[in-house]
DNA sequence: CTACTCTCAACCTC
DNA sequence: AGAGGTTGAGAGTA
């Protein structure tokens, strides 16, 4: 059940990263590829540009009702994407802001390396190690069935935990070890079908992390024709 | 309509 | 510091 590293890439180009394929020995439905998509210098520039140009949601879109109390979500969030698309997360429907050049540039690089085109991106900014997100699956109904999600990270390296749905909490029916990754500056994690059917993921708090991290999850959202 | 499942973050213990 | 259990109103589903 441990992730098994893939053989080294046979492609020698400096523009094509080595990729680790995350596949437990037993087929538990985890289908992910992880690798660096941007070199350090380019990632530094993109991070600064994202910090300058991305505008996060404010007001009601940042609040969450949990166990009888209202909380501000412990991170900043915003969506960008094609016009007319909508996306619902925890009962809140987001309208995407129109694409800006830095996001198009990242989206195009992902397309070049994976062959996948995305029409929507959810951006989460974690200002330090106290910002986090709880266990969840990206299984929203608006997503194109079986479409992959491309998760790109900039800034502070953070731990990222996958946990199998049958091994959660005290009602767990199986003992499957969580899979822990470090999502590095400039990295790409491709989460492919059926990962999000069986595996929850979270970004836990890490008190010793003091720097911000920006994560972009590119998605394929169904258009009206597909709904 | 009913009744059942799932979700989110903070607080607490260890 | 981190892992895991406990708290419920609202949304969705069969």
PDB file of C-alpha atoms (C1' of nucleotides) in Angstrom:
ATOM      1  CA  UNK A   1       0.000   0.000   0.000  1.00  0.00           C
ATOM      2  CA  UNK A   2       2.999   2.289  -0.130  1.00  0.00           C
ATOM      3  CA  UNK A   3       3.347   4.531  -3.165  1.00  0.00           C
ATOM      4  CA  UNK A   4       5.809   2.981  -5.569  1.00  0.00           C
ATOM      5  CA  UNK A   5       8.134   5.313  -7.447  1.00  0.00           C
ATOM      6  CA  UNK A   6       8.032   5.032 -11.198  1.00  0.00           C
ATOM      7  CA  UNK A   7      11.177   4.397 -13.250  1.00  0.00           C
ATOM      8  CA  UNK A   8      13.015   7.599 -14.136  1.00  0.00           C
ATOM      9  CA  UNK A   9      11.551   9.472 -17.079  1.00  0.00           C
ATOM     10  CA  UNK A  10      13.203   8.622 -20.363  1.00  0.00           C
ATOM     11  CA  UNK A  11      12.668  12.181 -21.551  1.00  0.00           C
ATOM     12  CA  UNK A  12      15.777  14.243 -21.065  1.00  0.00           C
ATOM     13  CA  UNK A  13      14.215  17.622 -21.796  1.00  0.00           C
ATOM     14  CA  UNK A  14      14.574  20.134 -18.998  1.00  0.00           C
ATOM     15  CA  UNK A  15      10.965  21.126 -19.644  1.00  0.00           C
ATOM     16  CA  UNK A  16       9.477  17.686 -18.945  1.00  0.00           C
ATOM     17  CA  UNK A  17       9.576  16.780 -15.249  1.00  0.00           C
ATOM     18  CA  UNK A  18      10.052  13.337 -13.756  1.00  0.00           C
ATOM     19  CA  UNK A  19       6.756  12.115 -12.376  1.00  0.00           C
ATOM     20  CA  UNK A  20       5.987   9.853  -9.440  1.00  0.00           C
ATOM     21  CA  UNK A  21       2.971   7.598 -10.069  1.00  0.00           C
ATOM     22  CA  UNK A  22       1.086   7.010  -6.807  1.00  0.00           C
ATOM     23  CA  UNK A  23      -0.356   3.517  -7.012  1.00  0.00           C
ATOM     24  CA  UNK A  24      -0.720   1.327  -3.948  1.00  0.00           C
ATOM     25  CA  UNK A  25       0.231  -2.314  -4.635  1.00  0.00           C
ATOM     26  CA  UNK A  26      -3.353  -3.402  -3.990  1.00  0.00           C
ATOM     27  CA  UNK A  27      -5.817  -1.588  -6.256  1.00  0.00           C
ATOM     28  CA  UNK A  28      -7.489   0.841  -3.889  1.00  0.00           C
ATOM     29  CA  UNK A  29      -8.471   3.285  -6.604  1.00  0.00           C
ATOM     30  CA  UNK A  30      -5.673   5.815  -6.111  1.00  0.00           C
ATOM     31  CA  UNK A  31      -4.572   7.184  -9.479  1.00  0.00           C
ATOM     32  CA  UNK A  32      -2.277  10.182  -9.088  1.00  0.00           C
ATOM     33  CA  UNK A  33       0.858  11.554 -10.708  1.00  0.00           C
ATOM     34  CA  UNK A  34       3.135  13.964  -8.884  1.00  0.00           C
ATOM     35  CA  UNK A  35       6.098  15.971 -10.168  1.00  0.00           C
ATOM     36  CA  UNK A  36       7.603  19.411 -10.595  1.00  0.00           C
ATOM     37  CA  UNK A  37       5.958  21.392 -13.365  1.00  0.00           C
ATOM     38  CA  UNK A  38       7.970  24.621 -12.973  1.00  0.00           C
ATOM     39  CA  UNK A  39      11.617  25.229 -12.153  1.00  0.00           C
ATOM     40  CA  UNK A  40      12.419  27.298  -9.069  1.00  0.00           C
ATOM     41  CA  UNK A  41      12.969  30.611 -10.852  1.00  0.00           C
ATOM     42  CA  UNK A  42       9.787  30.383 -12.906  1.00  0.00           C
ATOM     43  CA  UNK A  43       7.797  29.216  -9.883  1.00  0.00           C
ATOM     44  CA  UNK A  44       9.107  32.192  -7.868  1.00  0.00           C
ATOM     45  CA  UNK A  45       7.915  34.574 -10.562  1.00  0.00           C
ATOM     46  CA  UNK A  46       4.493  32.940 -10.851  1.00  0.00           C
ATOM     47  CA  UNK A  47       4.059  32.988  -7.071  1.00  0.00           C
ATOM     48  CA  UNK A  48       4.797  36.725  -6.918  1.00  0.00           C
ATOM     49  CA  UNK A  49       2.479  37.382  -9.835  1.00  0.00           C
ATOM     50  CA  UNK A  50      -0.324  35.379  -8.204  1.00  0.00           C
ATOM     51  CA  UNK A  51       0.172  37.308  -4.956  1.00  0.00           C
ATOM     52  CA  UNK A  52      -0.108  40.571  -6.912  1.00  0.00           C
ATOM     53  CA  UNK A  53      -2.972  39.758  -9.247  1.00  0.00           C
ATOM     54  CA  UNK A  54      -5.341  37.176  -7.730  1.00  0.00           C
ATOM     55  CA  UNK A  55      -8.307  38.758  -5.919  1.00  0.00           C
ATOM     56  CA  UNK A  56      -9.981  36.529  -3.362  1.00  0.00           C
ATOM     57  CA  UNK A  57     -13.652  36.336  -2.417  1.00  0.00           C
ATOM     58  CA  UNK A  58     -14.853  38.480   0.471  1.00  0.00           C
ATOM     59  CA  UNK A  59     -17.930  38.665   2.686  1.00  0.00           C
ATOM     60  CA  UNK A  60     -20.565  35.926   2.715  1.00  0.00           C
ATOM     61  CA  UNK A  61     -18.566  33.683   0.398  1.00  0.00           C
ATOM     62  CA  UNK A  62     -15.891  33.329   3.125  1.00  0.00           C
ATOM     63  CA  UNK A  63     -18.259  32.136   5.891  1.00  0.00           C
ATOM     64  CA  UNK A  64     -19.262  28.585   6.783  1.00  0.00           C
ATOM     65  CA  UNK A  65     -21.976  27.279   9.170  1.00  0.00           C
ATOM     66  CA  UNK A  66     -20.625  24.305  11.146  1.00  0.00           C
ATOM     67  CA  UNK A  67     -22.237  22.699  14.224  1.00  0.00           C
ATOM     68  CA  UNK A  68     -24.455  25.665  14.906  1.00  0.00           C
ATOM     69  CA  UNK A  69     -21.781  28.348  14.570  1.00  0.00           C
ATOM     70  CA  UNK A  70     -20.567  30.598  11.799  1.00  0.00           C
ATOM     71  CA  UNK A  71     -16.851  30.534  11.037  1.00  0.00           C
ATOM     72  CA  UNK A  72     -14.591  32.261   8.558  1.00  0.00           C
ATOM     73  CA  UNK A  73     -12.986  29.589   6.412  1.00  0.00           C
ATOM     74  CA  UNK A  74      -9.364  29.080   7.531  1.00  0.00           C
ATOM     75  CA  UNK A  75      -7.909  30.142   4.161  1.00  0.00           C
ATOM     76  CA  UNK A  76      -8.721  32.514   1.296  1.00  0.00           C
ATOM     77  CA  UNK A  77     -10.603  31.229  -1.729  1.00  0.00           C
ATOM     78  CA  UNK A  78     -11.636  32.321  -5.206  1.00  0.00           C
ATOM     79  CA  UNK A  79     -12.693  30.786  -8.516  1.00  0.00           C
ATOM     80  CA  UNK A  80     -11.761  31.819 -12.041  1.00  0.00           C
ATOM     81  CA  UNK A  81     -13.087  30.241 -15.210  1.00  0.00           C
ATOM     82  CA  UNK A  82     -15.062  30.430 -18.406  1.00  0.00           C
ATOM     83  CA  UNK A  83     -18.149  32.694 -18.233  1.00  0.00           C
ATOM     84  CA  UNK A  84     -21.514  31.072 -17.411  1.00  0.00           C
ATOM     85  CA  UNK A  85     -19.979  28.232 -15.386  1.00  0.00           C
ATOM     86  CA  UNK A  86     -20.966  27.854 -11.726  1.00  0.00           C
ATOM     87  CA  UNK A  87     -19.539  25.741  -8.952  1.00  0.00           C
ATOM     88  CA  UNK A  88     -21.094  24.757  -5.613  1.00  0.00           C
ATOM     89  CA  UNK A  89     -18.947  23.963  -2.591  1.00  0.00           C
ATOM     90  CA  UNK A  90     -20.421  23.288   0.866  1.00  0.00           C
ATOM     91  CA  UNK A  91     -23.775  24.718  -0.171  1.00  0.00           C
ATOM     92  CA  UNK A  92     -22.285  27.942  -1.566  1.00  0.00           C
ATOM     93  CA  UNK A  93     -22.448  28.594  -5.307  1.00  0.00           C
ATOM     94  CA  UNK A  94     -19.505  30.460  -6.792  1.00  0.00           C
ATOM     95  CA  UNK A  95     -19.441  32.349 -10.066  1.00  0.00           C
ATOM     96  CA  UNK A  96     -15.963  32.356 -11.550  1.00  0.00           C
ATOM     97  CA  UNK A  97     -14.086  35.564 -12.249  1.00  0.00           C
ATOM     98  CA  UNK A  98     -12.861  35.924 -15.837  1.00  0.00           C
ATOM     99  CA  UNK A  99      -9.447  34.425 -16.669  1.00  0.00           C
ATOM    100  CA  UNK A 100      -6.346  36.585 -16.155  1.00  0.00           C
ATOM    101  CA  UNK A 101      -3.036  36.096 -18.009  1.00  0.00           C
ATOM    102  CA  UNK A 102      -1.076  34.414 -15.190  1.00  0.00           C
ATOM    103  CA  UNK A 103      -3.799  31.781 -14.780  1.00  0.00           C
ATOM    104  CA  UNK A 104      -4.000  31.201 -18.529  1.00  0.00           C
ATOM    105  CA  UNK A 105      -0.237  30.714 -18.575  1.00  0.00           C
ATOM    106  CA  UNK A 106      -0.358  28.042 -15.847  1.00  0.00           C
ATOM    107  CA  UNK A 107      -3.405  26.374 -17.428  1.00  0.00           C
ATOM    108  CA  UNK A 108      -1.675  26.250 -20.805  1.00  0.00           C
ATOM    109  CA  UNK A 109       1.454  24.688 -19.280  1.00  0.00           C
ATOM    110  CA  UNK A 110      -0.668  21.956 -17.674  1.00  0.00           C
ATOM    111  CA  UNK A 111      -2.355  21.294 -21.017  1.00  0.00           C
ATOM    112  CA  UNK A 112       1.027  21.049 -22.714  1.00  0.00           C
ATOM    113  CA  UNK A 113       2.269  18.456 -20.227  1.00  0.00           C
ATOM    114  CA  UNK A 114      -0.873  16.427 -19.589  1.00  0.00           C
ATOM    115  CA  UNK A 115      -2.992  16.881 -22.714  1.00  0.00           C
ATOM    116  CA  UNK A 116      -5.914  17.989 -20.534  1.00  0.00           C
ATOM    117  CA  UNK A 117      -7.745  21.290 -21.007  1.00  0.00           C
ATOM    118  CA  UNK A 118      -9.508  22.872 -18.043  1.00  0.00           C
ATOM    119  CA  UNK A 119     -12.254  25.517 -17.995  1.00  0.00           C
ATOM    120  CA  UNK A 120     -12.245  26.374 -14.288  1.00  0.00           C
ATOM    121  CA  UNK A 121      -9.839  26.831 -11.373  1.00  0.00           C
ATOM    122  CA  UNK A 122     -10.411  26.976  -7.608  1.00  0.00           C
ATOM    123  CA  UNK A 123      -7.635  28.899  -5.845  1.00  0.00           C
ATOM    124  CA  UNK A 124      -6.932  28.406  -2.137  1.00  0.00           C
ATOM    125  CA  UNK A 125      -4.412  30.593  -0.301  1.00  0.00           C
ATOM    126  CA  UNK A 126      -3.070  29.369   3.038  1.00  0.00           C
ATOM    127  CA  UNK A 127      -1.377  32.360   4.685  1.00  0.00           C
ATOM    128  CA  UNK A 128       0.666  30.162   7.057  1.00  0.00           C
ATOM    129  CA  UNK A 129       0.648  26.717   8.651  1.00  0.00           C
ATOM    130  CA  UNK A 130      -2.443  27.528  10.721  1.00  0.00           C
ATOM    131  CA  UNK A 131      -4.588  27.906   7.597  1.00  0.00           C
ATOM    132  CA  UNK A 132      -5.851  24.502   6.461  1.00  0.00           C
ATOM    133  CA  UNK A 133      -8.674  22.500   4.872  1.00  0.00           C
ATOM    134  CA  UNK A 134     -10.426  19.479   6.353  1.00  0.00           C
ATOM    135  CA  UNK A 135     -10.894  16.052   4.782  1.00  0.00           C
ATOM    136  CA  UNK A 136     -13.064  16.129   1.699  1.00  0.00           C
ATOM    137  CA  UNK A 137     -13.463  14.684  -1.770  1.00  0.00           C
ATOM    138  CA  UNK A 138     -13.692  16.756  -4.941  1.00  0.00           C
ATOM    139  CA  UNK A 139     -16.849  14.959  -6.044  1.00  0.00           C
ATOM    140  CA  UNK A 140     -19.069  17.898  -6.910  1.00  0.00           C
ATOM    141  CA  UNK A 141     -21.828  17.166  -9.386  1.00  0.00           C
ATOM    142  CA  UNK A 142     -20.774  19.964 -11.708  1.00  0.00           C
ATOM    143  CA  UNK A 143     -17.571  18.157 -12.637  1.00  0.00           C
ATOM    144  CA  UNK A 144     -17.380  16.331 -15.940  1.00  0.00           C
ATOM    145  CA  UNK A 145     -17.704  12.640 -14.993  1.00  0.00           C
ATOM    146  CA  UNK A 146     -14.327  10.861 -14.673  1.00  0.00           C
ATOM    147  CA  UNK A 147     -12.401  14.053 -15.470  1.00  0.00           C
ATOM    148  CA  UNK A 148      -9.042  14.575 -13.746  1.00  0.00           C
ATOM    149  CA  UNK A 149      -8.159  17.483 -11.425  1.00  0.00           C
ATOM    150  CA  UNK A 150      -4.801  19.249 -11.738  1.00  0.00           C
ATOM    151  CA  UNK A 151      -3.472  20.668  -8.452  1.00  0.00           C
ATOM    152  CA  UNK A 152      -0.587  23.142  -8.767  1.00  0.00           C
ATOM    153  CA  UNK A 153       1.234  24.491  -5.695  1.00  0.00           C
ATOM    154  CA  UNK A 154       3.335  27.606  -5.120  1.00  0.00           C
ATOM    155  CA  UNK A 155       5.054  28.954  -2.019  1.00  0.00           C
ATOM    156  CA  UNK A 156       5.503  27.053   1.229  1.00  0.00           C
ATOM    157  CA  UNK A 157       5.770  23.258   0.998  1.00  0.00           C
ATOM    158  CA  UNK A 158       2.846  21.682   2.880  1.00  0.00           C
ATOM    159  CA  UNK A 159       1.915  18.145   3.932  1.00  0.00           C
ATOM    160  CA  UNK A 160      -1.057  16.716   2.026  1.00  0.00           C
ATOM    161  CA  UNK A 161      -2.883  13.619   3.291  1.00  0.00           C
ATOM    162  CA  UNK A 162      -4.923  11.057   1.337  1.00  0.00           C
ATOM    163  CA  UNK A 163      -7.202   8.824   3.452  1.00  0.00           C
ATOM    164  CA  UNK A 164      -9.305   5.953   2.080  1.00  0.00           C
ATOM    165  CA  UNK A 165     -13.062   6.314   2.655  1.00  0.00           C
ATOM    166  CA  UNK A 166     -13.276   2.934   4.442  1.00  0.00           C
ATOM    167  CA  UNK A 167     -10.562   3.835   6.973  1.00  0.00           C
ATOM    168  CA  UNK A 168     -11.937   7.082   8.394  1.00  0.00           C
ATOM    169  CA  UNK A 169     -12.791   7.661  12.056  1.00  0.00           C
ATOM    170  CA  UNK A 170     -13.956   5.162  14.669  1.00  0.00           C
ATOM    171  CA  UNK A 171     -16.482   3.544  12.323  1.00  0.00           C
ATOM    172  CA  UNK A 172     -13.716   2.495   9.933  1.00  0.00           C
ATOM    173  CA  UNK A 173     -14.292  -0.909   8.320  1.00  0.00           C
ATOM    174  CA  UNK A 174     -10.749  -1.342   6.990  1.00  0.00           C
ATOM    175  CA  UNK A 175      -7.235  -0.422   8.079  1.00  0.00           C
ATOM    176  CA  UNK A 176      -5.631   1.385   5.169  1.00  0.00           C
ATOM    177  CA  UNK A 177      -2.666   3.624   5.907  1.00  0.00           C
ATOM    178  CA  UNK A 178      -3.050   7.280   4.958  1.00  0.00           C
ATOM    179  CA  UNK A 179      -0.769   8.385   2.131  1.00  0.00           C
ATOM    180  CA  UNK A 180       1.223  11.509   2.902  1.00  0.00           C
ATOM    181  CA  UNK A 181       2.780  13.783   0.294  1.00  0.00           C
ATOM    182  CA  UNK A 182       4.705  17.037   0.458  1.00  0.00           C
ATOM    183  CA  UNK A 183       3.419  19.431  -2.178  1.00  0.00           C
ATOM    184  CA  UNK A 184       6.413  21.482  -3.246  1.00  0.00           C
ATOM    185  CA  UNK A 185       6.803  24.932  -4.813  1.00  0.00           C
ATOM    186  CA  UNK A 186       6.068  24.599  -8.543  1.00  0.00           C
ATOM    187  CA  UNK A 187       4.668  21.064  -8.296  1.00  0.00           C
ATOM    188  CA  UNK A 188       1.747  19.447 -10.096  1.00  0.00           C
ATOM    189  CA  UNK A 189      -0.415  16.702  -8.565  1.00  0.00           C
ATOM    190  CA  UNK A 190      -2.753  15.084 -11.115  1.00  0.00           C
ATOM    191  CA  UNK A 191      -5.689  13.386  -9.405  1.00  0.00           C
ATOM    192  CA  UNK A 192      -7.270  11.018 -11.893  1.00  0.00           C
ATOM    193  CA  UNK A 193     -10.406   8.879 -11.826  1.00  0.00           C
ATOM    194  CA  UNK A 194     -11.320   7.117  -9.562  1.00  0.00           C
ATOM    195  CA  UNK A 195      -9.126   8.733  -6.888  1.00  0.00           C
ATOM    196  CA  UNK A 196     -11.885  11.092  -5.735  1.00  0.00           C
ATOM    197  CA  UNK A 197     -14.399   8.252  -5.491  1.00  0.00           C
ATOM    198  CA  UNK A 198     -12.464   6.404  -2.759  1.00  0.00           C
ATOM    199  CA  UNK A 199      -9.954   8.842  -1.268  1.00  0.00           C
ATOM    200  CA  UNK A 200     -10.476  11.914   0.905  1.00  0.00           C
ATOM    201  CA  UNK A 201      -7.726  14.490   1.099  1.00  0.00           C
ATOM    202  CA  UNK A 202      -6.824  17.265   3.499  1.00  0.00           C
ATOM    203  CA  UNK A 203      -4.220  19.934   4.160  1.00  0.00           C
ATOM    204  CA  UNK A 204      -3.659  19.722   7.936  1.00  0.00           C
ATOM    205  CA  UNK A 205      -2.330  22.547  10.115  1.00  0.00           C
ATOM    206  CA  UNK A 206       1.442  22.710  10.473  1.00  0.00           C
ATOM    207  CA  UNK A 207       2.375  25.175  13.234  1.00  0.00           C
ATOM    208  CA  UNK A 208       5.992  25.444  12.179  1.00  0.00           C
ATOM    209  CA  UNK A 209       5.146  26.632   8.644  1.00  0.00           C
ATOM    210  CA  UNK A 210       5.235  30.438   8.625  1.00  0.00           C
ATOM    211  CA  UNK A 211       5.064  31.231   4.896  1.00  0.00           C
ATOM    212  CA  UNK A 212       2.042  31.314   2.576  1.00  0.00           C
ATOM    213  CA  UNK A 213       1.085  28.653   0.045  1.00  0.00           C
ATOM    214  CA  UNK A 214      -1.148  29.145  -2.991  1.00  0.00           C
ATOM    215  CA  UNK A 215      -2.876  26.092  -4.472  1.00  0.00           C
ATOM    216  CA  UNK A 216      -4.719  26.062  -7.797  1.00  0.00           C
ATOM    217  CA  UNK A 217      -7.006  23.118  -8.625  1.00  0.00           C
ATOM    218  CA  UNK A 218      -7.922  23.145 -12.290  1.00  0.00           C
ATOM    219  CA  UNK A 219     -11.161  21.362 -13.090  1.00  0.00           C
ATOM    220  CA  UNK A 220     -13.419  20.432 -15.983  1.00  0.00           C
ATOM    221  CA  UNK A 221     -16.837  21.824 -15.120  1.00  0.00           C
ATOM    222  CA  UNK A 222     -19.859  20.785 -17.168  1.00  0.00           C
ATOM    223  CA  UNK A 223     -21.412  23.414 -19.398  1.00  0.00           C
ATOM    224  CA  UNK A 224     -25.172  23.852 -19.607  1.00  0.00           C
ATOM    225  CA  UNK A 225     -25.204  21.421 -22.521  1.00  0.00           C
ATOM    226  CA  UNK A 226     -23.669  18.751 -20.325  1.00  0.00           C
ATOM    227  CA  UNK A 227     -26.029  19.177 -17.332  1.00  0.00           C
TER     228      UNK A 227
ATOM    229  C1'  DC B   1     -43.203  13.642   2.669  1.00  0.00           C
ATOM    230  C1'  DT B   2     -40.054  10.806   5.406  1.00  0.00           C
ATOM    231  C1'  DA B   3     -35.950   9.314   6.898  1.00  0.00           C
ATOM    232  C1'  DC B   4     -31.612   8.609   6.166  1.00  0.00           C
ATOM    233  C1'  DT B   5     -26.604  10.236   4.787  1.00  0.00           C
ATOM    234  C1'  DC B   6     -23.114  13.544   4.362  1.00  0.00           C
ATOM    235  C1'  DT B   7     -20.619  17.797   5.455  1.00  0.00           C
ATOM    236  C1'  DC B   8     -17.753  21.450   7.408  1.00  0.00           C
ATOM    237  C1'  DA B   9     -14.212  23.854  11.573  1.00  0.00           C
ATOM    238  C1'  DA B  10     -13.232  24.462  16.410  1.00  0.00           C
ATOM    239  C1'  DC B  11     -12.472  22.537  20.717  1.00  0.00           C
ATOM    240  C1'  DC B  12     -11.037  18.992  23.636  1.00  0.00           C
ATOM    241  C1'  DT B  13      -8.114  15.016  25.181  1.00  0.00           C
ATOM    242  C1'  DC B  14      -4.092  12.410  24.937  1.00  0.00           C
TER     243       DC B  14
ATOM    244  C1'  DA C   1       2.723  19.732  17.920  1.00  0.00           C
ATOM    245  C1'  DG C   2      -0.176  16.418  15.920  1.00  0.00           C
ATOM    246  C1'  DA C   3      -3.814  12.848  15.751  1.00  0.00           C
ATOM    247  C1'  DG C   4      -8.394  11.601  16.656  1.00  0.00           C
ATOM    248  C1'  DG C   5     -13.103  12.065  18.709  1.00  0.00           C
ATOM    249  C1'  DT C   6     -17.017  15.075  19.482  1.00  0.00           C
ATOM    250  C1'  DT C   7     -20.305  18.760  18.554  1.00  0.00           C
ATOM    251  C1'  DG C   8     -25.635  19.903  14.434  1.00  0.00           C
ATOM    252  C1'  DA C   9     -28.111  22.545  11.043  1.00  0.00           C
ATOM    253  C1'  DG C  10     -28.596  22.390   6.355  1.00  0.00           C
ATOM    254  C1'  DA C  11     -28.364  20.156   1.991  1.00  0.00           C
ATOM    255  C1'  DG C  12     -28.947  16.324  -0.728  1.00  0.00           C
ATOM    256  C1'  DT C  13     -30.810  11.621  -1.828  1.00  0.00           C
ATOM    257  C1'  DA C  14     -33.652   7.118  -2.016  1.00  0.00           C
TER     258       DA C  14
END
